[in-house]
Amino acid sequence: MRAGPANSLTDVPGLRVGHAHRAGDGYRTGTTVILAPPGGMVAGVDVRGAAPGTRETELLDPRNLVERVHAVVLSGGSAYGLSAACGVMSRLADAGVGFPVEGGVVPIVPAAVIYDLGRGGSFRATPDAAFGHTAHDAAAGLLGRGPGVDGGAPCLLYNSPRPRDRTRSRMLSSALKKKKISDTHIPY
């Protein structure tokens, strides 16, 4: 096996990834969004732990109506950080991307968070819808790179001085398979 060209989630055709993070002024947190290709993507989840912070993960149960998601949000901020998904939903709805219903679309955006409250000094300095907007726009190629904004490989570790990519890809024959590095790499 060999690594994919970028050795990242972005090696999967159609996936786009963007980040918004902030360090300073009480913040040390961020949000990553993974945008699906047109038509959405199939997703699954295994929720574990004594106090998981998730949103819309029940939609991923194969017995439910929804078969595809339009984005996935991974964020800091514990339960407060789930609001970053609202920013992603807003951008997708404005673009007409989502599950079709009478009168419009409802973007399906499952989200999960980590507990990083107070890491930057302020307990309530957490990701919000604006983080979701920025991460979406970075993934969609609507922003240039600058402080706190990035497009490319997911930035799943926000508690380090410099957030790092925590995904890898491996090429298997003619198919690309993904391997996510375990969440045990996130220091608390």
PDB file of C-alpha atoms in Angstrom, residues 34-183:
ATOM      1  CA  ILE A  34     -15.869  18.144   5.060  1.00  0.00           C
ATOM      2  CA  LEU A  35     -18.087  18.993   2.079  1.00  0.00           C
ATOM      3  CA  ALA A  36     -19.594  16.146   0.097  1.00  0.00           C
ATOM      4  CA  PRO A  37     -19.480  15.935  -3.679  1.00  0.00           C
ATOM      5  CA  PRO A  38     -22.630  16.940  -5.579  1.00  0.00           C
ATOM      6  CA  GLY A  39     -25.461  14.591  -4.611  1.00  0.00           C
ATOM      7  CA  GLY A  40     -24.070  14.037  -1.119  1.00  0.00           C
ATOM      8  CA  MET A  41     -22.185  11.118   0.364  1.00  0.00           C
ATOM      9  CA  VAL A  42     -23.013   8.044   2.391  1.00  0.00           C
ATOM     10  CA  ALA A  43     -21.822   8.301   5.980  1.00  0.00           C
ATOM     11  CA  GLY A  44     -21.911   6.274   9.162  1.00  0.00           C
ATOM     12  CA  VAL A  45     -21.068   6.864  12.791  1.00  0.00           C
ATOM     13  CA  ASP A  46     -20.147   5.006  15.951  1.00  0.00           C
ATOM     14  CA  VAL A  47     -20.853   7.240  18.945  1.00  0.00           C
ATOM     15  CA  ARG A  48     -19.033   6.297  22.127  1.00  0.00           C
ATOM     16  CA  GLY A  49     -18.107   7.832  25.438  1.00  0.00           C
ATOM     17  CA  ALA A  50     -19.828   8.995  28.582  1.00  0.00           C
ATOM     18  CA  ALA A  51     -20.784  12.436  27.250  1.00  0.00           C
ATOM     19  CA  PRO A  52     -20.697  12.527  23.443  1.00  0.00           C
ATOM     20  CA  GLY A  53     -21.392  15.834  21.745  1.00  0.00           C
ATOM     21  CA  THR A  54     -23.155  15.151  18.462  1.00  0.00           C
ATOM     22  CA  ARG A  55     -25.832  16.530  16.177  1.00  0.00           C
ATOM     23  CA  GLU A  56     -27.892  14.688  13.541  1.00  0.00           C
ATOM     24  CA  THR A  57     -25.925  11.473  13.964  1.00  0.00           C
ATOM     25  CA  GLU A  58     -29.174   9.480  14.282  1.00  0.00           C
ATOM     26  CA  LEU A  59     -29.852  10.369  10.652  1.00  0.00           C
ATOM     27  CA  LEU A  60     -26.920   8.128   9.741  1.00  0.00           C
ATOM     28  CA  ASP A  61     -28.777   5.008  10.893  1.00  0.00           C
ATOM     29  CA  PRO A  62     -29.479   3.018   7.711  1.00  0.00           C
ATOM     30  CA  ARG A  63     -33.092   2.456   8.830  1.00  0.00           C
ATOM     31  CA  ASN A  64     -33.838   6.171   8.504  1.00  0.00           C
ATOM     32  CA  LEU A  65     -35.123   8.134   5.494  1.00  0.00           C
ATOM     33  CA  VAL A  66     -32.000  10.169   4.815  1.00  0.00           C
ATOM     34  CA  GLU A  67     -29.432   8.246   2.758  1.00  0.00           C
ATOM     35  CA  ARG A  68     -26.806  10.930   2.116  1.00  0.00           C
ATOM     36  CA  VAL A  69     -25.197  13.802   3.959  1.00  0.00           C
ATOM     37  CA  HIS A  70     -24.051  17.079   2.433  1.00  0.00           C
ATOM     38  CA  ALA A  71     -21.294  17.911   4.899  1.00  0.00           C
ATOM     39  CA  VAL A  72     -19.758  16.752   8.173  1.00  0.00           C
ATOM     40  CA  VAL A  73     -18.623  19.181  10.873  1.00  0.00           C
ATOM     41  CA  LEU A  74     -15.933  18.420  13.469  1.00  0.00           C
ATOM     42  CA  SER A  75     -15.489  21.153  16.033  1.00  0.00           C
ATOM     43  CA  GLY A  76     -14.106  22.200  19.350  1.00  0.00           C
ATOM     44  CA  GLY A  77     -16.233  23.988  21.907  1.00  0.00           C
ATOM     45  CA  SER A  78     -18.042  21.027  23.447  1.00  0.00           C
ATOM     46  CA  ALA A  79     -21.834  21.385  23.129  1.00  0.00           C
ATOM     47  CA  TYR A  80     -21.469  25.081  22.269  1.00  0.00           C
ATOM     48  CA  GLY A  81     -19.397  24.162  19.213  1.00  0.00           C
ATOM     49  CA  LEU A  82     -22.316  22.277  17.662  1.00  0.00           C
ATOM     50  CA  SER A  83     -23.627  25.663  16.523  1.00  0.00           C
ATOM     51  CA  ALA A  84     -20.828  25.734  13.920  1.00  0.00           C
ATOM     52  CA  ALA A  85     -22.984  23.274  11.936  1.00  0.00           C
ATOM     53  CA  CYS A  86     -25.641  26.018  11.655  1.00  0.00           C
ATOM     54  CA  GLY A  87     -23.198  28.140   9.668  1.00  0.00           C
ATOM     55  CA  VAL A  88     -22.458  25.268   7.292  1.00  0.00           C
ATOM     56  CA  MET A  89     -26.173  24.511   6.893  1.00  0.00           C
ATOM     57  CA  SER A  90     -26.851  28.146   6.086  1.00  0.00           C
ATOM     58  CA  ARG A  91     -24.220  28.262   3.344  1.00  0.00           C
ATOM     59  CA  LEU A  92     -25.429  24.963   1.827  1.00  0.00           C
ATOM     60  CA  ALA A  93     -29.088  26.049   1.906  1.00  0.00           C
ATOM     61  CA  ASP A  94     -28.178  29.336   0.212  1.00  0.00           C
ATOM     62  CA  ALA A  95     -26.520  27.272  -2.542  1.00  0.00           C
ATOM     63  CA  GLY A  96     -29.592  25.020  -2.888  1.00  0.00           C
ATOM     64  CA  VAL A  97     -27.760  21.975  -1.523  1.00  0.00           C
ATOM     65  CA  GLY A  98     -29.736  19.658   0.720  1.00  0.00           C
ATOM     66  CA  PHE A  99     -32.503  17.133   1.152  1.00  0.00           C
ATOM     67  CA  PRO A 100     -35.392  18.303  -1.045  1.00  0.00           C
ATOM     68  CA  VAL A 101     -38.605  19.228   0.769  1.00  0.00           C
ATOM     69  CA  GLU A 102     -41.588  21.318  -0.234  1.00  0.00           C
ATOM     70  CA  GLY A 103     -40.393  24.909  -0.392  1.00  0.00           C
ATOM     71  CA  GLY A 104     -36.648  24.258  -0.483  1.00  0.00           C
ATOM     72  CA  VAL A 105     -33.889  22.028   0.810  1.00  0.00           C
ATOM     73  CA  VAL A 106     -32.682  20.936   4.228  1.00  0.00           C
ATOM     74  CA  PRO A 107     -28.917  20.354   4.279  1.00  0.00           C
ATOM     75  CA  ILE A 108     -27.975  17.229   6.220  1.00  0.00           C
ATOM     76  CA  VAL A 109     -24.922  18.129   8.303  1.00  0.00           C
ATOM     77  CA  PRO A 110     -23.998  15.716  11.101  1.00  0.00           C
ATOM     78  CA  ALA A 111     -21.571  17.151  13.621  1.00  0.00           C
ATOM     79  CA  ALA A 112     -19.370  16.012  16.494  1.00  0.00           C
ATOM     80  CA  VAL A 113     -17.409  18.048  19.005  1.00  0.00           C
ATOM     81  CA  ILE A 114     -14.534  17.686  21.427  1.00  0.00           C
ATOM     82  CA  TYR A 115     -14.271  19.266  24.860  1.00  0.00           C
ATOM     83  CA  ASP A 116     -11.727  22.062  24.705  1.00  0.00           C
ATOM     84  CA  LEU A 117     -13.484  24.674  26.832  1.00  0.00           C
ATOM     85  CA  GLY A 118     -11.152  27.189  28.462  1.00  0.00           C
ATOM     86  CA  ARG A 119      -8.041  26.031  26.557  1.00  0.00           C
ATOM     87  CA  GLY A 120      -7.352  29.557  25.381  1.00  0.00           C
ATOM     88  CA  GLY A 121      -8.227  31.202  28.684  1.00  0.00           C
ATOM     89  CA  SER A 122     -11.913  32.010  28.168  1.00  0.00           C
ATOM     90  CA  PHE A 123     -14.484  29.302  28.865  1.00  0.00           C
ATOM     91  CA  ARG A 124     -17.037  30.694  26.404  1.00  0.00           C
ATOM     92  CA  ALA A 125     -14.646  31.436  23.542  1.00  0.00           C
ATOM     93  CA  THR A 126     -16.105  28.681  21.376  1.00  0.00           C
ATOM     94  CA  PRO A 127     -16.885  28.034  17.705  1.00  0.00           C
ATOM     95  CA  ASP A 128     -20.202  29.396  16.504  1.00  0.00           C
ATOM     96  CA  ALA A 129     -22.047  29.738  13.194  1.00  0.00           C
ATOM     97  CA  ALA A 130     -19.394  32.202  11.966  1.00  0.00           C
ATOM     98  CA  PHE A 131     -16.737  29.470  12.342  1.00  0.00           C
ATOM     99  CA  GLY A 132     -18.989  27.204  10.254  1.00  0.00           C
ATOM    100  CA  HIS A 133     -19.389  29.903   7.579  1.00  0.00           C
ATOM    101  CA  THR A 134     -15.619  30.404   7.382  1.00  0.00           C
ATOM    102  CA  ALA A 135     -14.775  26.681   7.330  1.00  0.00           C
ATOM    103  CA  HIS A 136     -17.406  26.090   4.619  1.00  0.00           C
ATOM    104  CA  ASP A 137     -16.125  28.964   2.517  1.00  0.00           C
ATOM    105  CA  ALA A 138     -12.537  27.674   2.834  1.00  0.00           C
ATOM    106  CA  ALA A 139     -13.630  24.192   1.718  1.00  0.00           C
ATOM    107  CA  ALA A 140     -15.659  25.626  -1.163  1.00  0.00           C
ATOM    108  CA  GLY A 141     -12.667  27.656  -2.364  1.00  0.00           C
ATOM    109  CA  LEU A 142     -14.365  30.976  -1.644  1.00  0.00           C
ATOM    110  CA  LEU A 143     -11.596  32.299   0.610  1.00  0.00           C
ATOM    111  CA  GLY A 144      -7.900  32.817   0.224  1.00  0.00           C
ATOM    112  CA  ARG A 145      -5.613  31.388   2.844  1.00  0.00           C
ATOM    113  CA  GLY A 146      -5.000  33.606   5.812  1.00  0.00           C
ATOM    114  CA  PRO A 147      -4.776  33.494   9.600  1.00  0.00           C
ATOM    115  CA  GLY A 148      -7.387  31.117  10.949  1.00  0.00           C
ATOM    116  CA  VAL A 149      -8.558  29.940   7.510  1.00  0.00           C
ATOM    117  CA  ASP A 150      -7.307  26.919   5.637  1.00  0.00           C
ATOM    118  CA  GLY A 151      -8.402  24.581   2.885  1.00  0.00           C
ATOM    119  CA  GLY A 152      -7.033  21.109   2.405  1.00  0.00           C
ATOM    120  CA  ALA A 153      -6.483  18.326   4.897  1.00  0.00           C
ATOM    121  CA  PRO A 154      -8.671  18.262   8.001  1.00  0.00           C
ATOM    122  CA  CYS A 155      -7.337  20.032  11.004  1.00  0.00           C
ATOM    123  CA  LEU A 156      -8.603  17.816  13.815  1.00  0.00           C
ATOM    124  CA  LEU A 157      -6.244  18.830  16.607  1.00  0.00           C
ATOM    125  CA  TYR A 158      -6.787  22.377  17.834  1.00  0.00           C
ATOM    126  CA  ASN A 159      -5.102  22.175  21.213  1.00  0.00           C
ATOM    127  CA  SER A 160      -1.588  22.334  19.834  1.00  0.00           C
ATOM    128  CA  PRO A 161       0.228  25.560  18.966  1.00  0.00           C
ATOM    129  CA  ARG A 162      -0.165  24.599  15.311  1.00  0.00           C
ATOM    130  CA  PRO A 163      -3.169  22.470  14.332  1.00  0.00           C
ATOM    131  CA  ARG A 164      -2.167  19.291  12.540  1.00  0.00           C
ATOM    132  CA  ASP A 165      -3.711  16.968  10.017  1.00  0.00           C
ATOM    133  CA  ARG A 166      -4.977  13.772  11.626  1.00  0.00           C
ATOM    134  CA  THR A 167      -6.049  11.736   8.607  1.00  0.00           C
ATOM    135  CA  ARG A 168      -4.138   9.558   6.197  1.00  0.00           C
ATOM    136  CA  SER A 169      -4.996   7.822   2.934  1.00  0.00           C
ATOM    137  CA  ARG A 170      -3.870   4.530   1.472  1.00  0.00           C
ATOM    138  CA  MET A 171      -4.186   3.391  -2.128  1.00  0.00           C
ATOM    139  CA  LEU A 172      -5.473  -0.175  -2.463  1.00  0.00           C
ATOM    140  CA  SER A 173      -5.394  -1.563  -6.001  1.00  0.00           C
ATOM    141  CA  SER A 174      -7.615   0.788  -8.000  1.00  0.00           C
ATOM    142  CA  ALA A 175      -9.652   1.998  -5.018  1.00  0.00           C
ATOM    143  CA  LEU A 176      -8.820   4.655  -2.462  1.00  0.00           C
ATOM    144  CA  LYS A 177      -9.580   3.742   1.149  1.00  0.00           C
ATOM    145  CA  LYS A 178      -9.505   6.079   4.135  1.00  0.00           C
ATOM    146  CA  LYS A 179      -8.119   5.480   7.572  1.00  0.00           C
ATOM    147  CA  LYS A 180      -8.891   7.963  10.330  1.00  0.00           C
ATOM    148  CA  ILE A 181      -6.339   8.281  13.060  1.00  0.00           C
ATOM    149  CA  SER A 182      -7.929   7.463  16.415  1.00  0.00           C
ATOM    150  CA  ASP A 183      -9.336  10.289  18.521  1.00  0.00           C
TER     151      ASP A 183
END
